[in-house]
PDB file of C-alpha atoms in Angstrom:
ATOM      1  CA  VAL A   1     147.618  80.992 108.948  1.00 63.00           C
ATOM      2  CA  PRO A   2     144.200  78.475 109.401  1.00 67.00           C
ATOM      3  CA  VAL A   3     141.767  78.866 106.655  1.00 65.00           C
ATOM      4  CA  PRO A   4     138.418  80.159 107.858  1.00 66.00           C
ATOM      5  CA  GLU A   5     135.909  77.513 107.179  1.00 73.00           C
ATOM      6  CA  GLN A   6     133.214  78.314 104.501  1.00 71.00           C
ATOM      7  CA  PRO A   7     129.570  79.084 105.896  1.00 70.00           C
ATOM      8  CA  GLU A   8     127.691  76.057 105.117  1.00 70.00           C
ATOM      9  CA  LEU A   9     124.539  76.834 102.945  1.00 64.00           C
ATOM     10  CA  LEU A  10     121.286  75.415 104.125  1.00 64.00           C
ATOM     11  CA  PHE A  11     118.159  75.301 102.064  1.00 65.00           C
ATOM     12  CA  SER A  12     114.763  75.401 103.333  1.00 65.00           C
ATOM     13  CA  HIS A  13     111.266  75.705 102.394  1.00 67.00           C
ATOM     14  CA  CYS A  14     109.040  78.003 104.104  1.00 66.00           C
ATOM     15  CA  ALA A  15     105.232  77.939 104.000  1.00 66.00           C
ATOM     16  CA  THR A  16     103.358  81.240 104.732  1.00 63.00           C
ATOM     17  CA  VAL A  17      99.559  80.621 105.906  1.00 63.00           C
ATOM     18  CA  VAL A  18      97.134  83.397 104.849  1.00 65.00           C
ATOM     19  CA  ASN A  19      93.922  83.276 106.650  1.00 71.00           C
ATOM     20  CA  PRO A  20      91.113  84.153 104.073  1.00 83.00           C
ATOM     21  CA  VAL A  21      88.765  86.994 104.761  1.00 90.00           C
ATOM     22  CA  THR A  22      85.457  85.952 106.340  1.00 92.00           C
ATOM     23  CA  LEU A  23      82.428  87.628 106.770  1.00 95.00           C
ATOM     24  CA  ASP A  24      79.776  87.382 109.534  1.00 95.00           C
ATOM     25  CA  ARG A  25      77.549  90.417 109.594  1.00 96.00           C
ATOM     26  CA  MET A  26      76.835  94.312 108.806  1.00 96.00           C
ATOM     27  CA  GLU A  27      75.508  96.179 111.568  1.00 96.00           C
ATOM     28  CA  PRO A  28      72.644  97.834 111.264  1.00 95.00           C
ATOM     29  CA  ALA A  29      71.749  95.850 108.659  1.00 93.00           C
ATOM     30  CA  VAL A  30      68.948  97.991 107.380  1.00 91.00           C
ATOM     31  CA  ARG A  31      69.447 101.799 106.550  1.00 90.00           C
ATOM     32  CA  ASP A  32      67.427 104.641 104.572  1.00 86.00           C
ATOM     33  CA  TRP A  33      68.305 104.833 100.891  1.00 87.00           C
ATOM     34  CA  ILE A  34      69.646 108.518 101.318  1.00 86.00           C
ATOM     35  CA  GLY A  35      73.055 107.378 102.944  1.00 89.00           C
ATOM     36  CA  GLY A  36      75.340 108.707 105.230  1.00 90.00           C
ATOM     37  CA  ASP A  37      75.073 106.272 108.101  1.00 91.00           C
ATOM     38  CA  SER A  38      78.033 104.686 109.892  1.00 95.00           C
ATOM     39  CA  VAL A  39      77.614 100.817 109.599  1.00 96.00           C
ATOM     40  CA  SER A  40      80.262  98.266 110.661  1.00 97.00           C
ATOM     41  CA  LEU A  41      81.370  95.140 108.649  1.00 97.00           C
ATOM     42  CA  PHE A  42      82.466  92.058 110.983  1.00 97.00           C
ATOM     43  CA  GLY A  43      84.278  89.077 109.973  1.00 95.00           C
ATOM     44  CA  MET A  44      88.003  87.842 110.166  1.00 92.00           C
ATOM     45  CA  ALA A  45      91.310  88.850 108.775  1.00 90.00           C
ATOM     46  CA  PHE A  46      90.841  92.154 107.656  1.00 90.00           C
ATOM     47  CA  THR A  47      94.246  93.439 108.138  1.00 86.00           C
ATOM     48  CA  VAL A  48      95.738  90.699 106.358  1.00 79.00           C
ATOM     49  CA  PRO A  49      95.373  91.921 102.774  1.00 78.00           C
ATOM     50  CA  ALA A  50      97.412  94.370 101.311  1.00 81.00           C
ATOM     51  CA  SER A  51      94.272  95.765  99.363  1.00 88.00           C
ATOM     52  CA  ILE A  52      90.651  95.320 100.260  1.00 92.00           C
ATOM     53  CA  SER A  53      87.390  96.566  98.322  1.00 94.00           C
ATOM     54  CA  LEU A  54      83.783  96.699  99.463  1.00 96.00           C
ATOM     55  CA  SER A  55      80.689  96.485  97.316  1.00 97.00           C
ATOM     56  CA  LEU A  56      77.020  95.941  97.464  1.00 97.00           C
ATOM     57  CA  PHE A  57      75.373  94.207  94.642  1.00 96.00           C
ATOM     58  CA  ASP A  58      71.794  92.635  93.622  1.00 95.00           C
ATOM     59  CA  ASP A  59      70.637  90.329  91.267  1.00 92.00           C
ATOM     60  CA  GLY A  60      69.432  93.157  88.838  1.00 91.00           C
ATOM     61  CA  GLY A  61      72.938  94.131  88.256  1.00 91.00           C
ATOM     62  CA  THR A  62      73.120  97.314  90.638  1.00 94.00           C
ATOM     63  CA  ILE A  63      76.368  97.738  92.021  1.00 96.00           C
ATOM     64  CA  ILE A  64      77.309 100.057  94.891  1.00 96.00           C
ATOM     65  CA  PRO A  65      80.932 100.658  95.751  1.00 96.00           C
ATOM     66  CA  LEU A  66      81.622 101.209  99.531  1.00 96.00           C
ATOM     67  CA  ALA A  67      84.387 103.466 100.836  1.00 95.00           C
ATOM     68  CA  ILE A  68      86.317 102.141 103.978  1.00 96.00           C
ATOM     69  CA  ASP A  69      86.565 104.768 106.754  1.00 97.00           C
ATOM     70  CA  ALA A  70      88.591 102.852 109.052  1.00 96.00           C
ATOM     71  CA  ILE A  71      89.961  99.165 109.387  1.00 94.00           C
ATOM     72  CA  VAL A  72      89.196  99.165 112.940  1.00 96.00           C
ATOM     73  CA  ASP A  73      91.154  95.774 113.791  1.00 94.00           C
ATOM     74  CA  ASP A  74      91.340  92.492 112.310  1.00 92.00           C
ATOM     75  CA  THR A  75      87.599  91.865 112.892  1.00 95.00           C
ATOM     76  CA  GLN A  76      85.648  95.310 112.061  1.00 97.00           C
ATOM     77  CA  ILE A  77      85.724  97.812 109.257  1.00 97.00           C
ATOM     78  CA  ASP A  78      83.763 100.957 109.526  1.00 97.00           C
ATOM     79  CA  ILE A  79      81.956 102.256 106.558  1.00 97.00           C
ATOM     80  CA  THR A  80      79.677 105.185 105.650  1.00 96.00           C
ATOM     81  CA  THR A  81      76.760 104.105 103.273  1.00 94.00           C
ATOM     82  CA  PRO A  82      76.239 105.830 100.155  1.00 95.00           C
ATOM     83  CA  GLU A  83      72.856 107.054  98.685  1.00 91.00           C
ATOM     84  CA  ALA A  84      71.216 104.049  97.146  1.00 90.00           C
ATOM     85  CA  PRO A  85      70.192 104.207  93.614  1.00 89.00           C
ATOM     86  CA  LYS A  86      67.070 101.749  94.492  1.00 87.00           C
ATOM     87  CA  LEU A  87      65.628 100.457  97.711  1.00 88.00           C
ATOM     88  CA  GLY A  88      66.386  96.713  98.202  1.00 91.00           C
ATOM     89  CA  VAL A  89      68.342  93.918 100.080  1.00 94.00           C
ATOM     90  CA  PHE A  90      71.991  93.548  98.705  1.00 96.00           C
ATOM     91  CA  ASP A  91      74.712  91.249  99.094  1.00 97.00           C
ATOM     92  CA  LEU A  92      78.127  92.273 100.164  1.00 97.00           C
ATOM     93  CA  LEU A  93      81.365  91.648  98.097  1.00 96.00           C
ATOM     94  CA  VAL A  94      84.866  91.604  99.609  1.00 95.00           C
ATOM     95  CA  GLU A  95      87.595  91.631  97.173  1.00 93.00           C
ATOM     96  CA  THR A  96      91.242  91.188  98.180  1.00 90.00           C
ATOM     97  CA  GLU A  97      94.382  89.918  95.997  1.00 88.00           C
ATOM     98  CA  PHE A  98      93.771  86.508  98.228  1.00 85.00           C
ATOM     99  CA  GLY A  99      90.186  85.941  96.946  1.00 86.00           C
ATOM    100  CA  ASP A 100      86.618  87.136  97.245  1.00 92.00           C
ATOM    101  CA  VAL A 101      84.038  86.308  99.590  1.00 94.00           C
ATOM    102  CA  VAL A 102      80.295  87.185  99.436  1.00 96.00           C
ATOM    103  CA  LEU A 103      78.052  87.749 102.354  1.00 96.00           C
ATOM    104  CA  GLU A 104      74.393  87.254 101.057  1.00 96.00           C
ATOM    105  CA  ASP A 105      71.450  89.587 102.120  1.00 96.00           C
ATOM    106  CA  ALA A 106      74.052  91.527 104.213  1.00 96.00           C
ATOM    107  CA  PHE A 107      71.975  95.326 103.870  1.00 95.00           C
ATOM    108  CA  GLU A 108      68.760  96.366 103.184  1.00 94.00           C
ATOM    109  CA  TYR A 109      68.253 100.126 101.872  1.00 92.00           C
ATOM    110  CA  GLY A 110      64.787 101.196 103.033  1.00 90.00           C
ATOM    111  CA  PHE A 111      63.172 104.463 103.789  1.00 89.00           C
ATOM    112  CA  VAL A 112      61.839 106.725 106.766  1.00 88.00           C
ATOM    113  CA  ARG A 113      58.002 107.397 106.045  1.00 91.00           C
ATOM    114  CA  GLY A 114      57.382 111.190 106.118  1.00 92.00           C
ATOM    115  CA  GLU A 115      60.925 111.923 104.957  1.00 90.00           C
ATOM    116  CA  VAL A 116      60.278 113.836 101.824  1.00 90.00           C
ATOM    117  CA  ASN A 117      62.940 116.447 101.135  1.00 88.00           C
ATOM    118  CA  ASN A 118      65.662 113.981 101.410  1.00 83.00           C
ATOM    119  CA  ASP A 119      67.526 115.991 104.531  1.00 84.00           C
ATOM    120  CA  LYS A 120      67.671 112.961 106.791  1.00 81.00           C
ATOM    121  CA  MET A 121      64.943 114.396 109.221  1.00 85.00           C
ATOM    122  CA  VAL A 122      61.167 113.951 109.314  1.00 91.00           C
ATOM    123  CA  ASP A 123      60.158 117.677 110.295  1.00 92.00           C
ATOM    124  CA  ILE A 124      57.950 120.617 108.990  1.00 92.00           C
ATOM    125  CA  SER A 125      59.886 121.093 106.153  1.00 93.00           C
ATOM    126  CA  ASP A 126      58.848 117.661 104.691  1.00 92.00           C
ATOM    127  CA  SER A 127      55.265 118.976 104.694  1.00 91.00           C
ATOM    128  CA  ILE A 128      56.073 122.110 103.156  1.00 92.00           C
ATOM    129  CA  ALA A 129      57.977 120.408 100.326  1.00 91.00           C
ATOM    130  CA  PHE A 130      55.338 117.828  99.682  1.00 91.00           C
ATOM    131  CA  LEU A 131      52.635 120.644  99.530  1.00 91.00           C
ATOM    132  CA  GLU A 132      54.502 122.650  97.307  1.00 91.00           C
ATOM    133  CA  PHE A 133      54.955 119.852  94.801  1.00 89.00           C
ATOM    134  CA  VAL A 134      51.576 118.046  95.264  1.00 86.00           C
ATOM    135  CA  ILE A 135      49.241 120.972  95.690  1.00 84.00           C
ATOM    136  CA  LEU A 136      51.432 124.176  93.863  1.00 88.00           C
ATOM    137  CA  GLY A 137      53.080 121.741  91.407  1.00 88.00           C
ATOM    138  CA  ARG A 138      56.706 123.243  92.180  1.00 88.00           C
ATOM    139  CA  GLY A 139      59.714 121.804  93.548  1.00 83.00           C
ATOM    140  CA  ASP A 140      60.987 118.321  93.263  1.00 81.00           C
ATOM    141  CA  ALA A 141      58.961 115.203  93.148  1.00 83.00           C
ATOM    142  CA  PRO A 142      59.745 112.967  96.175  1.00 84.00           C
ATOM    143  CA  ARG A 143      62.380 110.369  95.220  1.00 80.00           C
ATOM    144  CA  CYS A 144      60.415 107.698  97.194  1.00 85.00           C
ATOM    145  CA  ASP A 145      56.813 107.634  96.760  1.00 89.00           C
ATOM    146  CA  ASP A 146      56.467 105.168  99.832  1.00 91.00           C
ATOM    147  CA  ALA A 147      58.258 107.745 102.081  1.00 90.00           C
ATOM    148  CA  ALA A 148      55.888 110.536 100.824  1.00 92.00           C
ATOM    149  CA  ASP A 149      52.672 108.679 101.279  1.00 93.00           C
ATOM    150  CA  VAL A 150      52.888 109.386 104.762  1.00 93.00           C
ATOM    151  CA  ASN A 151      49.362 107.306 105.708  1.00 94.00           C
ATOM    152  CA  ASP A 152      50.303 104.416 103.601  1.00 94.00           C
ATOM    153  CA  ASP A 153      47.048 104.850 101.668  1.00 95.00           C
ATOM    154  CA  GLY A 154      48.925 104.088  98.071  1.00 93.00           C
ATOM    155  CA  MET A 155      47.949 107.835  97.036  1.00 92.00           C
ATOM    156  CA  LEU A 156      49.895 111.045  97.152  1.00 91.00           C
ATOM    157  CA  ASP A 157      47.176 113.533  98.414  1.00 91.00           C
ATOM    158  CA  ILE A 158      46.823 116.452 100.857  1.00 90.00           C
ATOM    159  CA  THR A 159      46.027 113.943 103.570  1.00 93.00           C
ATOM    160  CA  ASP A 160      49.432 112.885 103.657  1.00 93.00           C
ATOM    161  CA  ALA A 161      50.704 116.397 104.723  1.00 91.00           C
ATOM    162  CA  VAL A 162      47.947 116.539 107.171  1.00 92.00           C
ATOM    163  CA  VAL A 163      48.834 113.313 108.581  1.00 93.00           C
ATOM    164  CA  LEU A 164      52.604 114.259 108.716  1.00 93.00           C
ATOM    165  CA  LEU A 165      51.705 117.630 110.405  1.00 92.00           C
ATOM    166  CA  ASN A 166      49.766 115.991 113.019  1.00 91.00           C
ATOM    167  CA  HIS A 167      52.747 113.647 113.932  1.00 88.00           C
ATOM    168  CA  ILE A 168      55.199 116.501 114.024  1.00 87.00           C
ATOM    169  CA  ILE A 169      53.296 119.273 116.000  1.00 87.00           C
ATOM    170  CA  LEU A 170      51.248 116.871 118.168  1.00 80.00           C
TER     171      LEU A 170
END
């Protein structure tokens, strides 16, 4: 009976190349501080890492974690902006097990002039909220004085409500 040949054991060195995550841009790059806006992040190699985390940060130490709504494909991630603790320009940090990458000046939280009651619309309810606070001393103070200063004169007074009402009604 012939003896079967033993299989030959071969040794090989395999190399895996992992493309690092790259960042190109965020669109749109400016949004209201109230948050809740859909924003897309564009770059490369988003589907390669097993885990990926996103956050916005500024020089003052403010960090805003971002939740991923969807990794659309290898080049796009969709997020919904959270409410910002302050206005300003933020860098974007993407962290993976293969390393980190930063996109400077990626996103700016701004404000919408006339949006006083934080409901993401400029309407008559903003004027009512403004008048309740400024004239009657009731209700919450506007979170963003620049948004409440409708005529941009540096003061919060009844003329702001009048200008806002003219804008809404006319």
